Coordinates of C-alpha atoms and ligand atoms in Angstrom, one line a residue:
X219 CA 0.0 0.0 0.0
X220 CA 1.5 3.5 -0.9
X221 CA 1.0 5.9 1.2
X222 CA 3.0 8.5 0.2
X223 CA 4.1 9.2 -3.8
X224 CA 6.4 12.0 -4.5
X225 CA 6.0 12.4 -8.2
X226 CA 8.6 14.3 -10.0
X227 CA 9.0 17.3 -7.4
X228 CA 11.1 20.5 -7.9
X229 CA 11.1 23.5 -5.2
X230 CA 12.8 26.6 -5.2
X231 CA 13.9 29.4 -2.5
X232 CA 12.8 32.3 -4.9
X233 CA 15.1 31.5 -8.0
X234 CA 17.3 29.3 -6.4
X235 CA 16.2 25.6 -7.2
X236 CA 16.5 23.3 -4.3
X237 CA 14.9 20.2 -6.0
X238 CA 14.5 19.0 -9.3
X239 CA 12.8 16.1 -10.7
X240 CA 12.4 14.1 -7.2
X241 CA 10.5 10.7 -7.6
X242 CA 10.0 7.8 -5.0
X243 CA 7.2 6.0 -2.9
X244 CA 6.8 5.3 0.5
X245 CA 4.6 2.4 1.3
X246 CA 3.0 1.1 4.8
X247 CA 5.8 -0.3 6.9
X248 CA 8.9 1.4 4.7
X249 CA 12.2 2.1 6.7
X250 CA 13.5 4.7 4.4
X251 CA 16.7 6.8 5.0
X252 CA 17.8 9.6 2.8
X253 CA 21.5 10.7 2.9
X254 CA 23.7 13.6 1.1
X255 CA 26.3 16.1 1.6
X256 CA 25.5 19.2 3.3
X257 CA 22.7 21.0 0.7
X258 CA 21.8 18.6 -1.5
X259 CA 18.2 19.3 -0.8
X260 CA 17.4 16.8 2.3
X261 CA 15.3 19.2 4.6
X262 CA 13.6 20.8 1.5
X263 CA 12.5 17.5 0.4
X264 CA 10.8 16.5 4.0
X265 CA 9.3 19.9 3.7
X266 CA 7.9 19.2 0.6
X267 CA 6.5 16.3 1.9
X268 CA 5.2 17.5 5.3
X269 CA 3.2 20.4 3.5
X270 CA 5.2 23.0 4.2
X271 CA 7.0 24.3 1.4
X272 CA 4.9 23.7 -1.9
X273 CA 6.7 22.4 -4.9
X274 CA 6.8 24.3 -8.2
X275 CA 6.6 21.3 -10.2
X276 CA 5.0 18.0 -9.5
X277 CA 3.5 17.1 -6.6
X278 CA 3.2 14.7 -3.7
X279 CA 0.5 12.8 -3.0
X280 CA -0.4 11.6 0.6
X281 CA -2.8 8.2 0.1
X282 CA -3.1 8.8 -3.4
X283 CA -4.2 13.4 -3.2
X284 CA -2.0 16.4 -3.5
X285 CA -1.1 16.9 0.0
X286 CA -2.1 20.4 -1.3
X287 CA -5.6 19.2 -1.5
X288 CA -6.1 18.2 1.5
X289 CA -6.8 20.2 4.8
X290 CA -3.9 20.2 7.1
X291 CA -5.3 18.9 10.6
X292 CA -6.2 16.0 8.7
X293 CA -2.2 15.5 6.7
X294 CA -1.3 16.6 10.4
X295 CA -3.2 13.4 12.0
X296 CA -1.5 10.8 9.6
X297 CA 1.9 12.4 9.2
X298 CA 4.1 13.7 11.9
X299 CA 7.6 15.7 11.4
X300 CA 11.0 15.7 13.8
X301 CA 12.5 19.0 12.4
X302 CA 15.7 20.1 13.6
X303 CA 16.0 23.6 12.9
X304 CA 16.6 24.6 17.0
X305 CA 13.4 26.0 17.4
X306 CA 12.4 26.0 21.0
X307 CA 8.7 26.9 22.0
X308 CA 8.9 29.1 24.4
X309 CA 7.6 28.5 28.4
X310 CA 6.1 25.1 27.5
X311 CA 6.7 22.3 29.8
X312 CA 8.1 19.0 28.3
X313 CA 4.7 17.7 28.6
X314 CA 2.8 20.2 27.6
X315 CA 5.5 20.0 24.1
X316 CA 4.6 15.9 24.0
X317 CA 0.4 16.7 24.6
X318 CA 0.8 19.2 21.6
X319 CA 0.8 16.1 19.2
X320 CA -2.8 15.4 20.4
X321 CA -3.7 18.5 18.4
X322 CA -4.3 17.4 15.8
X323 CA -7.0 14.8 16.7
X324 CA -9.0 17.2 19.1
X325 CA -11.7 18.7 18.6
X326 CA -11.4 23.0 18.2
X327 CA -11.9 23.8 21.7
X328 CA -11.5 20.2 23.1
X329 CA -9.4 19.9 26.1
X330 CA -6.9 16.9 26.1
X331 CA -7.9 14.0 28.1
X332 CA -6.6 12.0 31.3
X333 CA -5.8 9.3 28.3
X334 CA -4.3 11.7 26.3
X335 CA -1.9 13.0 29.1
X336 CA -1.6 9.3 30.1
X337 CA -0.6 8.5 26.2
X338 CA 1.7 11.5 26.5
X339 CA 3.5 10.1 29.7
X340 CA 4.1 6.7 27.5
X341 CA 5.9 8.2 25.0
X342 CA 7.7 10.6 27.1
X343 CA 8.9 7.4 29.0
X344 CA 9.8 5.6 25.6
X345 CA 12.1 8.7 24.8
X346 CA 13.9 7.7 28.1
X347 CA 12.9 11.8 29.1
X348 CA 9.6 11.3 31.2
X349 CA 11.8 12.4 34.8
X350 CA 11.8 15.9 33.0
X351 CA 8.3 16.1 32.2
X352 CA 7.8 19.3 34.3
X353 CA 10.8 21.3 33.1
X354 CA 10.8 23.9 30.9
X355 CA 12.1 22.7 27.4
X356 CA 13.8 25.5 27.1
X357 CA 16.2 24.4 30.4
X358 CA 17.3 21.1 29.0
X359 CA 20.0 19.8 26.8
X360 CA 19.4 19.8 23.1
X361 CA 19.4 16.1 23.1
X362 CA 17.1 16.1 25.5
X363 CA 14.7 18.8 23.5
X364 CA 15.4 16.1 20.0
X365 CA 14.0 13.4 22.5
X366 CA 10.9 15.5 23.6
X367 CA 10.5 16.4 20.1
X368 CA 10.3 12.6 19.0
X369 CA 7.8 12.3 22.0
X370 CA 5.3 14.8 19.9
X371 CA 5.7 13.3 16.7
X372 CA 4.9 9.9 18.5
X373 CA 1.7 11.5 20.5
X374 CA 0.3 12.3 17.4
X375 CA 0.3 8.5 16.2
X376 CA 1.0 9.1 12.8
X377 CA 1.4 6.3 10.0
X378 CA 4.1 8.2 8.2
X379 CA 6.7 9.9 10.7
X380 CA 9.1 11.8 8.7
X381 CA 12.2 12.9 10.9
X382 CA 15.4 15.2 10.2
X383 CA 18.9 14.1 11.5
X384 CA 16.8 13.1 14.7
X385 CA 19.9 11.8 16.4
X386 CA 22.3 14.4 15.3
X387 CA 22.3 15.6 18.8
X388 CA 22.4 12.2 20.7
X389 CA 25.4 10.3 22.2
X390 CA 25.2 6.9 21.1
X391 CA 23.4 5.0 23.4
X392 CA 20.6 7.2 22.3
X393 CA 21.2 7.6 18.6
X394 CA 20.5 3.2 18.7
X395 CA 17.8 3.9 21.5
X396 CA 15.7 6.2 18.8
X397 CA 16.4 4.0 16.0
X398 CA 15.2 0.7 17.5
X399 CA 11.9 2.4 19.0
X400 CA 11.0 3.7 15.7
X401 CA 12.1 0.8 13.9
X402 CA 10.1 -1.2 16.2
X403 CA 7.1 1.1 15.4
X404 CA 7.7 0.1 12.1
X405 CA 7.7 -3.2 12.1
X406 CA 5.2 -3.7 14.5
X407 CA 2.8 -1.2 13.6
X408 CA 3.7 -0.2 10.3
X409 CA 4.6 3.1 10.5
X410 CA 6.1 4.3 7.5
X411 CA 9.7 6.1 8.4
X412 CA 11.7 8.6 6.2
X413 CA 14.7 9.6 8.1
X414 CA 16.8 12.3 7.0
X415 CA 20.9 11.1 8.4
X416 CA 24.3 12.0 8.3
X417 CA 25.6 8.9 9.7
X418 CA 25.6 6.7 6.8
X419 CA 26.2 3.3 9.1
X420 CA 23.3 4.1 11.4
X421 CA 21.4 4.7 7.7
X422 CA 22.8 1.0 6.7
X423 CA 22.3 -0.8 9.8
X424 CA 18.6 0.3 10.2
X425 CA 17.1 1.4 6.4
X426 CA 15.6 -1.3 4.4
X427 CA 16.4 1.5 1.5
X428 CA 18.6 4.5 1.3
X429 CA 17.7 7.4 -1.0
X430 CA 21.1 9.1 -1.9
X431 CA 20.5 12.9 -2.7
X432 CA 23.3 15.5 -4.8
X433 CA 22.4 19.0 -6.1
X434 CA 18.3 18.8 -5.4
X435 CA 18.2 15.2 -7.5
X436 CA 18.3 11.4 -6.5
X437 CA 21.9 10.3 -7.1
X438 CA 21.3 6.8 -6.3
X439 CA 18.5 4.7 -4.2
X440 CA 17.6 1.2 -3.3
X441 CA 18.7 -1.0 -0.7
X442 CA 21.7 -0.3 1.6
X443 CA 24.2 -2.6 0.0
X444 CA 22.9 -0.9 -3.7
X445 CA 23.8 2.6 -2.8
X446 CA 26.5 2.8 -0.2
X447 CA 29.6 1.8 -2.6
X448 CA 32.5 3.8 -3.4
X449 CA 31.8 4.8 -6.8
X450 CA 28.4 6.8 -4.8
X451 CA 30.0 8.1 -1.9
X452 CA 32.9 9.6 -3.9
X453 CA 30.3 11.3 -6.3
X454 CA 28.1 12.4 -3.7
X455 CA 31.0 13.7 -1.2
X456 CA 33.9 13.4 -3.2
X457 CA 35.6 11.4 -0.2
X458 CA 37.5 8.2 -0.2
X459 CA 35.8 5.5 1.8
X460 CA 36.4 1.7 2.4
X461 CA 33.4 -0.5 2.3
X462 CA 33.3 -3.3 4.3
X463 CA 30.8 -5.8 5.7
X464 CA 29.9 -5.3 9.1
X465 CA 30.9 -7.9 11.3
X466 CA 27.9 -8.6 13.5
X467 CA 24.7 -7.2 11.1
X468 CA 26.5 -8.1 7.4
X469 CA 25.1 -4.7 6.2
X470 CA 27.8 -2.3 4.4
X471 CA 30.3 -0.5 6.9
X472 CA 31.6 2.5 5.4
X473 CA 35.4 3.9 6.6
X474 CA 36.3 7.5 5.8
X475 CA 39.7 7.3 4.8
X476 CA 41.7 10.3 5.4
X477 CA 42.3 12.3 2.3
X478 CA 45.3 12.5 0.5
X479 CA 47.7 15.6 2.0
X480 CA 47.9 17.9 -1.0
X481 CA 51.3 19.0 0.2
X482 CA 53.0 15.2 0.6
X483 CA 55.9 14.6 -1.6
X484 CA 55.1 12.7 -4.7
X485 CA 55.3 9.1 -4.2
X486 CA 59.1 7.5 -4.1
X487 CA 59.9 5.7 -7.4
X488 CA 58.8 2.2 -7.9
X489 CA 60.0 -0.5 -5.5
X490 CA 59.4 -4.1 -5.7
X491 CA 56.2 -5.8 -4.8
X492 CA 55.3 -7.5 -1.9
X493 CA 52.7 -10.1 -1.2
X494 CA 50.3 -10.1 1.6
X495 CA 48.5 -12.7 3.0
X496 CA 45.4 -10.6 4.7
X497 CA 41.8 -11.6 6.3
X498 CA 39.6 -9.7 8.2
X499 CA 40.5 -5.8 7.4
X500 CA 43.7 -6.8 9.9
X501 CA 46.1 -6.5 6.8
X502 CA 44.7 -2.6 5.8
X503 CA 46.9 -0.5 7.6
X504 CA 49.7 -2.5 6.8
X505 CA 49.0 -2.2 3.0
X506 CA 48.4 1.0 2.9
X507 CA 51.4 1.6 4.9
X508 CA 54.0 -0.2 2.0
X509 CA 51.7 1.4 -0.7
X510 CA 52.5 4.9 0.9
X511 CA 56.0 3.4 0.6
X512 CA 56.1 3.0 -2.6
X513 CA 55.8 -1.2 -2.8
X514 CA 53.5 -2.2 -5.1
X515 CA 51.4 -4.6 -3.8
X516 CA 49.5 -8.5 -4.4
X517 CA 47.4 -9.7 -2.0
X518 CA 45.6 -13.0 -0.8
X519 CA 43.7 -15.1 -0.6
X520 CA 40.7 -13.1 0.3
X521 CA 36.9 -13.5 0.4
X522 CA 35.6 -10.7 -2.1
X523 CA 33.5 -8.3 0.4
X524 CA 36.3 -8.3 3.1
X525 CA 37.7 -5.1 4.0
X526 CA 41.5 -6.1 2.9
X527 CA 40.1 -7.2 -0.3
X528 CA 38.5 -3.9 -1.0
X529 CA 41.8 -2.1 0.6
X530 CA 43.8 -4.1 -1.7
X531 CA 41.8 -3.6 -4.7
X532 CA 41.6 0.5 -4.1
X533 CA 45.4 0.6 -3.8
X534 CA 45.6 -1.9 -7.1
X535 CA 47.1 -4.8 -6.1
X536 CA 46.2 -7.9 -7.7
X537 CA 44.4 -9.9 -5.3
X538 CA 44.1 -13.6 -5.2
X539 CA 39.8 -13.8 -4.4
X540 CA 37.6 -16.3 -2.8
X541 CA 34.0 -15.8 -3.1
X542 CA 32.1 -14.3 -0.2
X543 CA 32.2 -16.1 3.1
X544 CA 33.8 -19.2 1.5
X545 CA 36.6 -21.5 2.3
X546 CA 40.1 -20.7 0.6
X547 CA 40.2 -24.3 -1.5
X548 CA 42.9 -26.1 -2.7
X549 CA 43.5 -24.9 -5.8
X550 CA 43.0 -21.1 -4.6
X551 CA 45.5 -22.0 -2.3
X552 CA 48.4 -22.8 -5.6
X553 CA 47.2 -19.8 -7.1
X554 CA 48.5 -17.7 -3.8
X555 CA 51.5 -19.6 -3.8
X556 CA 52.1 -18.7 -8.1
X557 CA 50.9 -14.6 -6.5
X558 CA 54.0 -14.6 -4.7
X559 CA 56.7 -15.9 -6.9
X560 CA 58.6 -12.7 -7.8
X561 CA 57.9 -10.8 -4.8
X562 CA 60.4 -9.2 -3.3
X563 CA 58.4 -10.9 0.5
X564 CA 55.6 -12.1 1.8
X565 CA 54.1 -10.8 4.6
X566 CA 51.8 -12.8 7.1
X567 CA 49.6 -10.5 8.8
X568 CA 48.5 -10.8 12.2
X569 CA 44.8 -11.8 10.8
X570 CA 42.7 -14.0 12.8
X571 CA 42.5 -18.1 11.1
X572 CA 39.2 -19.9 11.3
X573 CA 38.8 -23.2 9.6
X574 CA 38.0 -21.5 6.2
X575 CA 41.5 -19.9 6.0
X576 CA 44.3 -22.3 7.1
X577 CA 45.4 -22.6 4.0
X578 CA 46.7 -19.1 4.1
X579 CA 48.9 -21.0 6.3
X580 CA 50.0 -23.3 4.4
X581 CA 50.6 -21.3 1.7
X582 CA 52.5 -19.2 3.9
X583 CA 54.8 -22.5 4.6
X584 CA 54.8 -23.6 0.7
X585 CA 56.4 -20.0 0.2
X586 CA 59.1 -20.5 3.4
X587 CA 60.3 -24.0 1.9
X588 CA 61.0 -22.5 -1.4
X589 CA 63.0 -19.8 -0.3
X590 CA 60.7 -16.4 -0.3
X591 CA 61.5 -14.5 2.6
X592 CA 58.4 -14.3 4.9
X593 CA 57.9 -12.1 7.6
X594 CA 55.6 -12.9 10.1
X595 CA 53.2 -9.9 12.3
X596 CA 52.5 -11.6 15.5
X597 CA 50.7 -8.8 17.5
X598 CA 49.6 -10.1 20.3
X599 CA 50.3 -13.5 19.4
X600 CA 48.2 -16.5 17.6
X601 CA 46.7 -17.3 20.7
X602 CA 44.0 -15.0 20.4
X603 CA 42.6 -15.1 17.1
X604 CA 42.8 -19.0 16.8
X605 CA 39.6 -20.0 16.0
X606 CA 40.8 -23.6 14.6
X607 CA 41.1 -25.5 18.2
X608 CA 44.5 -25.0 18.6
X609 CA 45.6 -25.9 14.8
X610 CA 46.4 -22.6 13.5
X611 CA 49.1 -21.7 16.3
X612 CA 50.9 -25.2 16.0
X613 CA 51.2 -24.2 12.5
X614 CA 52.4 -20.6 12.9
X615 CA 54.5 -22.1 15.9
X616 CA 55.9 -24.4 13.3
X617 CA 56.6 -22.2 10.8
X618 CA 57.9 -19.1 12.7
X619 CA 60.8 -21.7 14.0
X620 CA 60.9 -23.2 10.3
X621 CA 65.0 -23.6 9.4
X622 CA 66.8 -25.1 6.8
X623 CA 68.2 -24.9 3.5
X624 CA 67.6 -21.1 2.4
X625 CA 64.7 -20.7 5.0
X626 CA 64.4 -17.5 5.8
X627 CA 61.6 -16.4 7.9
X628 CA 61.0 -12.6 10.4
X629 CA 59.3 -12.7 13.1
X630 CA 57.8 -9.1 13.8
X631 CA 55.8 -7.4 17.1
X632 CA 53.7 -5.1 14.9
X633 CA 53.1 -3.4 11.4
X634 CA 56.0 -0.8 11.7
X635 CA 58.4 -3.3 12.2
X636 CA 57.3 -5.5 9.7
X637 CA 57.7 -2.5 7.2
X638 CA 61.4 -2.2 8.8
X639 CA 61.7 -5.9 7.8
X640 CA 60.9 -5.5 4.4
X641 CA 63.0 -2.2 3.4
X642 CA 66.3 -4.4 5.3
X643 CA 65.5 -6.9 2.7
X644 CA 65.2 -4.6 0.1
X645 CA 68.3 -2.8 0.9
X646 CA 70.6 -6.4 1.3
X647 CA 68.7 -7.8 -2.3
X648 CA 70.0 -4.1 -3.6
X649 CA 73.6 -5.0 -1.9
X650 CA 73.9 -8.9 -3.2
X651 CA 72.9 -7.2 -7.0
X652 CA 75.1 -4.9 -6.8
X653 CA 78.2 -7.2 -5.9
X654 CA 77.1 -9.7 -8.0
X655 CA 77.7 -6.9 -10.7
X656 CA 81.0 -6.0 -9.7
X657 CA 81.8 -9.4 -9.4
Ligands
ADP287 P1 20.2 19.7 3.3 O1 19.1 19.5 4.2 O2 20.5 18.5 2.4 O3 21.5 20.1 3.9 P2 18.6 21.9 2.3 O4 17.4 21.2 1.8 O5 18.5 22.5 3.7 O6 19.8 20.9 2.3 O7 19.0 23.0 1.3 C1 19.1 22.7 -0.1 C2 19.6 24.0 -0.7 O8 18.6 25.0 -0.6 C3 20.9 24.6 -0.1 O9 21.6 25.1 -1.2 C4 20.4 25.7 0.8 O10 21.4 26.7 0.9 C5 19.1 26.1 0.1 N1 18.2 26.6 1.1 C6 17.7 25.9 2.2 N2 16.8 26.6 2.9 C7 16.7 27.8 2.3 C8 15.9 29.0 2.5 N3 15.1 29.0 3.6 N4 16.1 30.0 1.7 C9 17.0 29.9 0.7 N5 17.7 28.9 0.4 C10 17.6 27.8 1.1
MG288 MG1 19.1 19.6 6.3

């Protein structure tokens, strides 16, 4: 069931357009988050929606009429708004800010009820702000006043709640606290949410779609994992980001990665490469650190979708891949080994080994035996990201003691030293080329 349609919408602040060409439905039930840089036309287009600010072209319709249509105590009963402009009302109590969302369904000189006040109460509580229902809202914290806001909008028991940056004021405890009552109000009661948010993860964790806005139009929309990619988020923001899954929910995770320092020297010439054996975005900083280096860079073998497969991919290595979630197999395994002939090392990062990866180990042996220097990060040892019973550290225990004919194998605390390891070898393979020359 739609409820609302927004049917090809532009709006404009006298001649400056703010929207232009804006299509999309809401149905009964829809989680909807929409995200953008800073102007791209986010607050104009809940406006638009919430009957405030009429569009110059098309039109929205609320349950199938121009909201324009229709007389605004009854848009005002099905449809409630969060703003966040800092607007405070004046000498009103936090309760009497919460009853005000009964307006809408009294009659013109009706008086709220016990059960309204009661009703109030309830939601003032499920904001987590009922203690402060007698103080003035103007003497509390703004998170507070975004709370007692949400209260109102949830008084007037809307189907469609429409809210903007909502928890942009909230520590985090909150921010999840709003987000899983309204989310619960959706599921449960299906209450249609469009949630303006600057936090793209909280937008990804809890939007069943994400409508990406640039310059008053829809850049990109659909579900989480559709729009939050790199290719979006650099056209939208122009930043660099890392996309990776998230480790307990599986949605997208996006990383801000720090942007490039205009005034760093220009990268050193070309060194050799150097293979990493990665898993579990434990290998990133290390890449990037040897790519700032000037090492190019192969990498594997990874499950596509893992943050060091996307690292490694961004900073072009080629990457030995696994599909998503699967088990490194045999063969995959001999194609890592064939990755890091020709490398200059291979470096085992400290990543944690579950059934599915061992044969990174192994691989990692294969390479020792045939003479490839490895360097091993142990961090804070194997112990603690074993997840094989015990196999995983015999194995590294094994083959961080390895000796023998050409063995040659580093054993490192941390990342910096592990990059120390790597230009030493670089420097004595620069020394025994050199003598073999002047041999
Ligand atoms: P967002 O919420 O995505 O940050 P807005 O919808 O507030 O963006 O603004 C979209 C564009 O419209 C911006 O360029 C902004 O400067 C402009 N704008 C917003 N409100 C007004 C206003 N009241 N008068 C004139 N221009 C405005
Ligand atoms: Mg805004």
């Amino acid at each position: 069931m739609i409820r609302i349609a927004v049917n090809g919408i532009s709006c404009a602040y006298g001649c400056f357009p703010a929207l232009d060409g804006v299509t999309f439905e809401i149905a009964r039930g829809d989680f909807t988050g929409i995200i953008g840089p800073n102007g791209s036309g986010k607050s104009t287009l809940l406006r638009a929606m919430s009957r405030v600010l009429k569009p110059s072209r098309g039109a929205v319709l609320l349950d199938g009429r121009d909201v324009y249509a229709q007389d605004p105590r009854s848009v005002a009963r099905r449809l409630a708004v969060v703003e966040n402009d800092g607007r405070s009302e004046f000498g009103f109590t936090v309760l009497d800010l919460a009853l005000m969302g009964r307006l809408p369904h009294l009659g013109r000189f009706q008086r709220e009820s016990a059960a309204d006040v009661e009703m109030a109460r309830a939601c003032l509580e499920s904001t987590g702000i009922l203690h402060l229902e007698g103080r003035k809202i103007t003497e509390i914290s703004a998170g507070e006043r975004q709370r007692a806001l949400i209260a109102r909008a949830l008084v007037q028991e809307p189907e469609i709640l429409l809210m903007d940056e909502p928890t942009s004021f909230l520590d985090i405890s909150y921010q999840i606290d709003v987000m899983d009552l309204v989310s619960r109000l959706s599921r449960e009661k299906g209450l249609s949410v469009v949630v303006v948010l600057h936090d793209l993860n909280l937008a990804s964790q809890y939007c069943g779609s994400i409508i990406l806005m640039k310059d008053g139009r829809v850049l990109a929309s659909g579900a989480p994992g559709d729009v939050l990619n790199q290719a979006n988020i650099r056209e939208a923001y122009g930043s660099e980001v890392m996309v990776v899954r998230h480790p307990v929910h599986g949605r997208p995770h996006v990383i801000v990665l720090p942007k490039p320092d205009p005034a760093a020297r220009p990268r050193p010439v070309e060194r050799g490469r150097i293979h990493v054996i990665g898993g579990g975005a434990m290998a990133t900083r290390l890449m990037g650190m040897l790519s700032a280096r000037g090492f190019s860079l192969s990498a594997g073998a990874l499950n596509v979708g893992d943050g060091d497969w996307s690292e490694a991919r961004r900073l072009g290595a080629t990457v030995v891949e696994v599909p998503p979630f699967s088990p490194i197999t045999e063969s995959d395994m001999k194609g890592n080994v064939e990755a890091m002939v020709g490398s200059l090392a291979v470096v085992l990062a400290n990543i944690p080994f579950g059934p599915g990866n061992l044969r990174n180990l192994e691989a990692a042996a294969e390479a020792a035996a045939m003479g490839m220097p490895l360097i091993i990060v142990e961090g804070d040892g194997v112990a603690c990201r074993d997840y094989t019973g015990g196999k995983a550290a015999a194995s590294l225990q094994r083959l961080a003691s390895a000796q023998g004919d050409g063995i040659r194998v580093t054993r490192c605390p941390d990342d910096e030293a592990a990059v120390l390891a790597v230009e030493d070898l670089e420097r004595e393979r620069g020394a025994v080329v050199s003598g073999e020359g002047g041999d």
